[in-house]
XYZ file of C-alpha atoms in Angstrom:
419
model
C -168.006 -77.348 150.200
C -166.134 -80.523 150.657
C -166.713 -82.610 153.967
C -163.774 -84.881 152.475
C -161.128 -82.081 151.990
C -160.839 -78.625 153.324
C -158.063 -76.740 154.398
C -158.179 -72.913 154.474
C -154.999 -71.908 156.662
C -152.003 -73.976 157.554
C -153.051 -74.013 161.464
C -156.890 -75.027 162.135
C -157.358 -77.896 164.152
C -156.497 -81.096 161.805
C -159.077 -83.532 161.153
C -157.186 -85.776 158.672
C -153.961 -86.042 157.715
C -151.559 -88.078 154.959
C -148.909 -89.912 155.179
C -145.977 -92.275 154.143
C -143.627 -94.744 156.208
C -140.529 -95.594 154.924
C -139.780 -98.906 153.863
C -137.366 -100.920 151.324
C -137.601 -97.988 148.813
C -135.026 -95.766 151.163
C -132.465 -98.715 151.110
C -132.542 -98.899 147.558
C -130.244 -96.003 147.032
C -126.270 -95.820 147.198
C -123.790 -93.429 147.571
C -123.731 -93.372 143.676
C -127.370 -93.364 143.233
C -128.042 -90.837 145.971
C -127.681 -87.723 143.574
C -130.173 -89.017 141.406
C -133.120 -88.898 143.528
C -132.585 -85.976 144.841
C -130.367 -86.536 148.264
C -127.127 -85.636 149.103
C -126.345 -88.912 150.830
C -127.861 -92.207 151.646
C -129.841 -93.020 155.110
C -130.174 -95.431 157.575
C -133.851 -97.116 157.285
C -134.012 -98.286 160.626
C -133.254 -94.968 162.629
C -136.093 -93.013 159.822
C -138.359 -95.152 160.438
C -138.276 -95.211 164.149
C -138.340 -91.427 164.068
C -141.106 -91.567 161.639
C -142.793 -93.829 163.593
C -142.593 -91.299 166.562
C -144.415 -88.419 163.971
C -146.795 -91.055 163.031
C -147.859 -91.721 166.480
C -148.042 -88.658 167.863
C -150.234 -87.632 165.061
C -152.616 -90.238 165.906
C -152.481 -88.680 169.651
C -154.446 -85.591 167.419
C -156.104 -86.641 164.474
C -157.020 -89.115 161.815
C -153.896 -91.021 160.290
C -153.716 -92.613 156.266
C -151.137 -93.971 154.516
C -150.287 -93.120 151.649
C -149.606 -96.605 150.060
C -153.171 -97.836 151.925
C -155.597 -95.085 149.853
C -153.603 -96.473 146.993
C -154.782 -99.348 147.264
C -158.467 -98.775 147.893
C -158.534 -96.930 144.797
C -157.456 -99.255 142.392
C -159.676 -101.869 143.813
C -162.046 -100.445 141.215
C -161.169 -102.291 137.902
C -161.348 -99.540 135.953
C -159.673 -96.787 138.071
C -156.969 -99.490 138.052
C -156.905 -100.109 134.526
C -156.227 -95.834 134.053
C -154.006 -95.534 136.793
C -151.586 -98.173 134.771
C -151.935 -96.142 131.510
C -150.985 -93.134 133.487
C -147.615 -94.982 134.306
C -147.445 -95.891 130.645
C -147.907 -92.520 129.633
C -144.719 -91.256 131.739
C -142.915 -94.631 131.224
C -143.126 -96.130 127.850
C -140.772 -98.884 128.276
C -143.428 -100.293 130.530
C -145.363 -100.516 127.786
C -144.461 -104.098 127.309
C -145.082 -104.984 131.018
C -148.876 -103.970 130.517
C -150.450 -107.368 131.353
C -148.034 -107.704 133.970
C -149.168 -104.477 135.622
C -153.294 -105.995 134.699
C -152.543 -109.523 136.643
C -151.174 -107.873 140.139
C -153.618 -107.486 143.052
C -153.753 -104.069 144.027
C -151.819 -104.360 147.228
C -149.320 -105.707 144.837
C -149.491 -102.815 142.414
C -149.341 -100.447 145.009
C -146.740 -101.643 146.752
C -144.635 -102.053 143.400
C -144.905 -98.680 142.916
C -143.495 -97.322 145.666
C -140.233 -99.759 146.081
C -139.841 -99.561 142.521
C -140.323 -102.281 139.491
C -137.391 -104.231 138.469
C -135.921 -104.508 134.782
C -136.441 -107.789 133.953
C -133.125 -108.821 131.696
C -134.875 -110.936 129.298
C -133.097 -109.325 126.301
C -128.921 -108.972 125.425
C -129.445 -105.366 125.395
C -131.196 -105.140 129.089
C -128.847 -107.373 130.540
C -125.774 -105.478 129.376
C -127.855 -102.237 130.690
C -126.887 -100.378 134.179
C -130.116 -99.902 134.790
C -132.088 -101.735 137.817
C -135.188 -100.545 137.371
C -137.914 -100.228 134.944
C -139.757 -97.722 137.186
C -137.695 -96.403 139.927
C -138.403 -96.719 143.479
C -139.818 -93.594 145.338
C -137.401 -92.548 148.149
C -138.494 -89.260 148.859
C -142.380 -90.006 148.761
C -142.210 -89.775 152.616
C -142.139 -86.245 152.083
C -145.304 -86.036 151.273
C -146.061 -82.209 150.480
C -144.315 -81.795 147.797
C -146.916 -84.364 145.507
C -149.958 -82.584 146.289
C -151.662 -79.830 148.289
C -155.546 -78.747 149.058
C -156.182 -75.177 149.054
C -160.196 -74.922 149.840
C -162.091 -77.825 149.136
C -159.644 -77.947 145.547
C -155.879 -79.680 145.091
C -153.001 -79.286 143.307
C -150.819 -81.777 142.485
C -147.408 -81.570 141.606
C -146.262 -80.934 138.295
C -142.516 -81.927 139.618
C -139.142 -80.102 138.512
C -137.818 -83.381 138.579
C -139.062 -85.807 136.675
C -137.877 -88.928 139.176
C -140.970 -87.862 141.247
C -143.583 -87.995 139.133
C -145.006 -91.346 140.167
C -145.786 -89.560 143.708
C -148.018 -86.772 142.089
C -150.054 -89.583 139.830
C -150.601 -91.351 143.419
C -151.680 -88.235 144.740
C -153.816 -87.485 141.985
C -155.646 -90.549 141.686
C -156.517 -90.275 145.979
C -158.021 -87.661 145.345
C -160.007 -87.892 142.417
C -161.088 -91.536 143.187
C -161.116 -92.535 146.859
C -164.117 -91.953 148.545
C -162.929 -90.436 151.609
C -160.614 -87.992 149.934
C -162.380 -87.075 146.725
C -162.121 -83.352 145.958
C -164.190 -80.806 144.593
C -161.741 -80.826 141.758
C -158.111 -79.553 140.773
C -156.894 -76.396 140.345
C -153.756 -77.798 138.793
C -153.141 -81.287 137.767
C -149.442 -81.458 137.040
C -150.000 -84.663 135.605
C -152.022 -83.983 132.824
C -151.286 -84.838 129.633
C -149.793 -81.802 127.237
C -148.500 -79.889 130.538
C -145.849 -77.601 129.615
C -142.451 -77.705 130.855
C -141.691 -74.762 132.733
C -145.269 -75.268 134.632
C -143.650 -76.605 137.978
C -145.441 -76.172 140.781
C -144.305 -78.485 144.294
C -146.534 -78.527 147.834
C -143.316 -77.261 150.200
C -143.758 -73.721 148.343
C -147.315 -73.405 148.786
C -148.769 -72.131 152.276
C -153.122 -71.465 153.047
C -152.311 -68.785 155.125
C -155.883 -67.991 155.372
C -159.074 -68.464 153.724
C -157.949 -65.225 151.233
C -154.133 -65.847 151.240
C -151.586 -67.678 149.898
C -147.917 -67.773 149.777
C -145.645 -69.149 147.163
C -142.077 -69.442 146.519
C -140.877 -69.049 143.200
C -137.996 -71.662 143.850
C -136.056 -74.328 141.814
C -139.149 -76.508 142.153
C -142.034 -73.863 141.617
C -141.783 -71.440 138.782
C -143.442 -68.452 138.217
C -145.308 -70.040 135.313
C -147.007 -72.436 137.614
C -147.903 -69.388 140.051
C -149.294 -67.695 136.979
C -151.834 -70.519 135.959
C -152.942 -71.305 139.416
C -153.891 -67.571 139.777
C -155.906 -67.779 136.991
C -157.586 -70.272 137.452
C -158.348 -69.366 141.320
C -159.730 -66.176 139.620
C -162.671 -68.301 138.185
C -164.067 -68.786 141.795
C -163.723 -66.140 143.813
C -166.381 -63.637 145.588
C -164.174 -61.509 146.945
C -160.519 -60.094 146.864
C -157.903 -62.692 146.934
C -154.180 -62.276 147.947
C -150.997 -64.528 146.787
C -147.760 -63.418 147.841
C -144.940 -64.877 145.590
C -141.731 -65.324 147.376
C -138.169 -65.386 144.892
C -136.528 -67.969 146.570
C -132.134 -68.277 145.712
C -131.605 -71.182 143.834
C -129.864 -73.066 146.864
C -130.061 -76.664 148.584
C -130.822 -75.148 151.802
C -134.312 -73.144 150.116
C -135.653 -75.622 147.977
C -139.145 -74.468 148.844
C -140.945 -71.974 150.554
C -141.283 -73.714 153.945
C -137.751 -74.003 154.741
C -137.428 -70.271 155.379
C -141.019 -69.450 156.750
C -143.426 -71.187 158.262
C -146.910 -70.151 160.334
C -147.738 -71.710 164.030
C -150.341 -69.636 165.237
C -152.632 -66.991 164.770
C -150.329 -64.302 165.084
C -147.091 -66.318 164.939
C -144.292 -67.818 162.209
C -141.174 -69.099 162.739
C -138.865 -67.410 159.679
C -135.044 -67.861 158.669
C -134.245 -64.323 159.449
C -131.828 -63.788 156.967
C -133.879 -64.227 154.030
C -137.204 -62.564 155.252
C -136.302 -59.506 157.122
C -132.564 -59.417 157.098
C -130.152 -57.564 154.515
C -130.764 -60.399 152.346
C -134.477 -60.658 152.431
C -136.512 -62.109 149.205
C -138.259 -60.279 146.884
C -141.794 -60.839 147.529
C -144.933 -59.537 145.173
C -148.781 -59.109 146.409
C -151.118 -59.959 143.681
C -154.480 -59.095 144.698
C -157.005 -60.970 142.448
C -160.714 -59.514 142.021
C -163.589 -61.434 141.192
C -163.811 -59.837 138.017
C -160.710 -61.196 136.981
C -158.753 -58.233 137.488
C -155.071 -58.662 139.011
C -152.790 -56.057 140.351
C -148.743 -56.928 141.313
C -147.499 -54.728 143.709
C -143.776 -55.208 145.474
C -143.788 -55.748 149.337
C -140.889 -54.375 151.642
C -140.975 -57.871 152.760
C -143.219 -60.907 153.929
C -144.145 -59.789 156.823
C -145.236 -56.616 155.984
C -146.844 -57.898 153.033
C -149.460 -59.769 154.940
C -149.877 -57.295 157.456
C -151.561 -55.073 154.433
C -154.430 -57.879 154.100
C -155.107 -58.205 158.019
C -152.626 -60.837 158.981
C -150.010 -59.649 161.677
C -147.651 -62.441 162.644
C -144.589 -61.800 164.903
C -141.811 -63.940 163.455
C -139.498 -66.282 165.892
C -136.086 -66.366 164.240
C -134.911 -70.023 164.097
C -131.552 -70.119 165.500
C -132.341 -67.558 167.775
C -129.978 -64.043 167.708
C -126.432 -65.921 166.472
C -126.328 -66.094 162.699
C -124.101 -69.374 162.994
C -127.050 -71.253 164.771
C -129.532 -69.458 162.655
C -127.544 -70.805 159.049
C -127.417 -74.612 161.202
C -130.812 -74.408 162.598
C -132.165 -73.419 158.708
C -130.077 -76.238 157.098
C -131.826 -78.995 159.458
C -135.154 -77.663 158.727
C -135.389 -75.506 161.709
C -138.278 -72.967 160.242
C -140.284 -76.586 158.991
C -142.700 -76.779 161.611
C -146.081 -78.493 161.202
C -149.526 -77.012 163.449
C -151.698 -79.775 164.536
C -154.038 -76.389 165.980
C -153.236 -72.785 166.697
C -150.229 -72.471 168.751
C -149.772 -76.229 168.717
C -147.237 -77.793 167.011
C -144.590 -80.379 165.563
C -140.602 -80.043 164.460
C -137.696 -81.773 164.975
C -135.661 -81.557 168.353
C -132.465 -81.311 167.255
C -132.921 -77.656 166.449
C -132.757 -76.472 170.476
C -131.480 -72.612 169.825
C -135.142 -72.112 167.738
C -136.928 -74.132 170.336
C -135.405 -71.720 173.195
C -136.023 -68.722 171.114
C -140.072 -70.363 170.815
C -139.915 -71.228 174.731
C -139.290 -67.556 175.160
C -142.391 -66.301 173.716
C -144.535 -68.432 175.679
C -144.549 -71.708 173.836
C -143.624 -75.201 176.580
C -141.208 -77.271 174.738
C -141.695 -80.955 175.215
C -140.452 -84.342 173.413
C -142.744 -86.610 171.954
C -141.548 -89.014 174.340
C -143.669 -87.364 177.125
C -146.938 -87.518 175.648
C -146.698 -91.004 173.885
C -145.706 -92.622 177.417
C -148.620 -90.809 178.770
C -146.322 -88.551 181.030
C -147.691 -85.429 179.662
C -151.411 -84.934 177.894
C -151.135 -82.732 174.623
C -154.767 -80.719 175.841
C -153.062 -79.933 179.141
C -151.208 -77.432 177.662
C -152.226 -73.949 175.349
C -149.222 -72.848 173.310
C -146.725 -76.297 172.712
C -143.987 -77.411 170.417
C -143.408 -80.582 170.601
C -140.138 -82.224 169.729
C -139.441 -85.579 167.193
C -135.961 -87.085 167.014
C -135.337 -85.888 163.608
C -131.327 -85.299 162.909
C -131.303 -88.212 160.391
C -134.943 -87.465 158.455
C -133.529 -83.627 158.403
C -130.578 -85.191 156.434
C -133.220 -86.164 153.402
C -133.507 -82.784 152.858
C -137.076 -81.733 155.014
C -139.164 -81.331 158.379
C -142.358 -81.842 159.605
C -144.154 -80.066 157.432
C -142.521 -81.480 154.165
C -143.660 -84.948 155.717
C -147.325 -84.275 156.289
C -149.914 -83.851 153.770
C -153.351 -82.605 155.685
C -156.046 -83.058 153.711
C -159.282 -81.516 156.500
C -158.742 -78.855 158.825
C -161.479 -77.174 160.774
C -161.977 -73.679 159.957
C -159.999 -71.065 162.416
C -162.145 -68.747 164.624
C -159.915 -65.499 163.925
């Protein structure tokens, strides 16, 4: 096993986690630009990155904090790493093709940094100068969500074969962390969505994926994630197993609001999740199938009533906490701003966004203290003072890029969970 990555359930105590400030790249999109990386309008850098900055220091209150941008870096201070991580761009960007010794002659903490903000055409040609476009590769305002690229199930990863291609360049970052740095080098890949021949309909994107335990996983089968994806990381998980293995696949609607798995269920605690009720138990709840993989390679799909039940058949009973409380208009709001997205820095401890206050009254009910982040980084309140806690992040305007917590955290080591 891995002392650099492990993560076998989405709550054990966090010993490392990943992620990514905003900068300049956010303030590179407009109103008409907005669409085409993915967000429905444009943000204000300096409130993100003030409420970012309050996620990033309250993680550091719990755990060991990277960025993103930083790993990059130490990677492709190896020559040769760097010379393969600039073929890789080549490879899903020809037209850099003639920037090559360019790309060769930049420092790393250039080339990393370029990267991310994005790579400006140069108009050294009739044709590029008459061309709309500003960019040769495009700046990366959505890598502060930093699931999405890449997620460790075990002591393995997956990385993101996106469903939209503007996002590649964050799942060849992740990749190259964590096959080359030496802190985060894995035991290998389960599925590398940025290897060369991968077919089209193999999508696969970190919000949909959840370690529920060491022997389960959930999925969504979403706009991002296709059941394709689900199919080949099954396989492939079949190769390694000792004993039975359970993945629940969740059929997501194809809707802004449920882009991915974690924006309708999420888990907290040992016998806790916080759920969109609609969708999981409700009238309209999701299909959901149990495939139980054996180490022989046998696999059996079996429909579940729902999610809930579905894990309760292999040992895990979780009592959901309906964001938005009782009142379907609050619980449609609460959903929209990421309400279910919460992010477990331990059992029963954990991080979402304030703004959400019917789902953090419905969590204060079953035990949980509710405090802001404000307490405990002014030293008001101590985060091992208290047993069950949610603790709040100013979060309206980071909701409004389309994720939470979770979607902005990529752990990488958690300590195994004494069930």
């Amino acid at each position: 096993m891995s002392n650099r990555v492990s993560i076998f359930s989405e709550i054990g105590i966090l010993e490392k986690v990943i992620i990514h400030s905003p900068g300049f790249e956010v303030e590179e999109m407009t109103p008409k630009t907005a669409a085409q990386v993915l967000y429905n309008d444009i943000l204000p850098l300096p409130v993100i990155a003030e409420d970012h900055r309050e996620l990033k220091e309250i993680l550091k209150l719990v755990t060991k904090v990277y960025e993103v941008r930083e790993l990059l870096r130490d990677v492709l201070e190896n020559n040769a790493v760097k010379n393969e991580f600039i073929e890789t761009i080549i490879r899903f960007f020809p037209i850099l093709k003639r920037r090559r010794e360019e790309f060769h002659v930049m420092t790393p903490e250039e080339l990393s940094y370029g990267v991310i903000v994005g790579i400006k055409e140069k108009k050294d040609s009739l044709t590029r100068f008459l061309s709309e476009n500003i960019f040769s590769l495009p700046p990366l305002p959505n890598l502060y969500f930093m699931r999405d690229s890449a997620i460790v199930v075990g002591d393995k990863v997956i990385t993101g074969s996106m469903a939209n291609k503007v996002r590649i360049m964050e799942a060849i970052i992740a990749t190259f962390i964590y096959r080359y740095h030496p802190q985060f080098k894995s035991e290998g890949f389960i599925l590398d969505g940025t290897e060369e021949g991968q077919e089209a309909l193999v999508t696969v994107e970190g919000g949909d994926l959840l370690v529920l335990k060491d022997n389960v996983l959930a999925i969504g089968i979403s706009e991002r994630t296709t059941s394709q994806s689900i199919d080949l990381i099954i396989n492939n998980l079949c190769r390694g197993i000792t004993e039975p293995f359970y993945v629940f696949a969740v059929v997501l609607p194809n809707e802004r609001a449920t882009i991915h798995l974690d924006m309708v269920f999420t888990m907290v605690d040992k016998d806790r999740c916080v759920i969109h009720e609609p969708y999981i138990l409700g009238n309209g709840r999701l299909p959901v199938v149990r495939i139980t993989l054996e180490p022989n390679g046998k696999k059996t799909f079996d429909y579940m009533d729902n999610l809930i039940v579905g894990l309760k058949t292999v040992g895990l009973d979780l009592k959901p906490v309906i964001c938005g409380g009782d009142n379907p208009l609050y619980q449609e709001r609460e959903q929209w701003l990421s309400g279910t997205n919460f992010f477990a820095f331990e059992p029963g401890k954990f991080i979402g966004y304030d703004c959400n206050v019917k789902t953090l009254e419905s969590l204060a009910k079953e035990g949980y203290t509710v405090k802001h982040a404000r307490e405990f980084l002014s030293g008001q309140s101590k985060i091992e003072e208290h047993k069950k806690l949610v603790i709040g992040i100013d979060g309206a305007e980071l909701a409004r890029g389309g994720g939470g917590v979770r979607c902005m955290t990529m752990p990488a080591k958690r300590k195994p969970v004494k069930w």
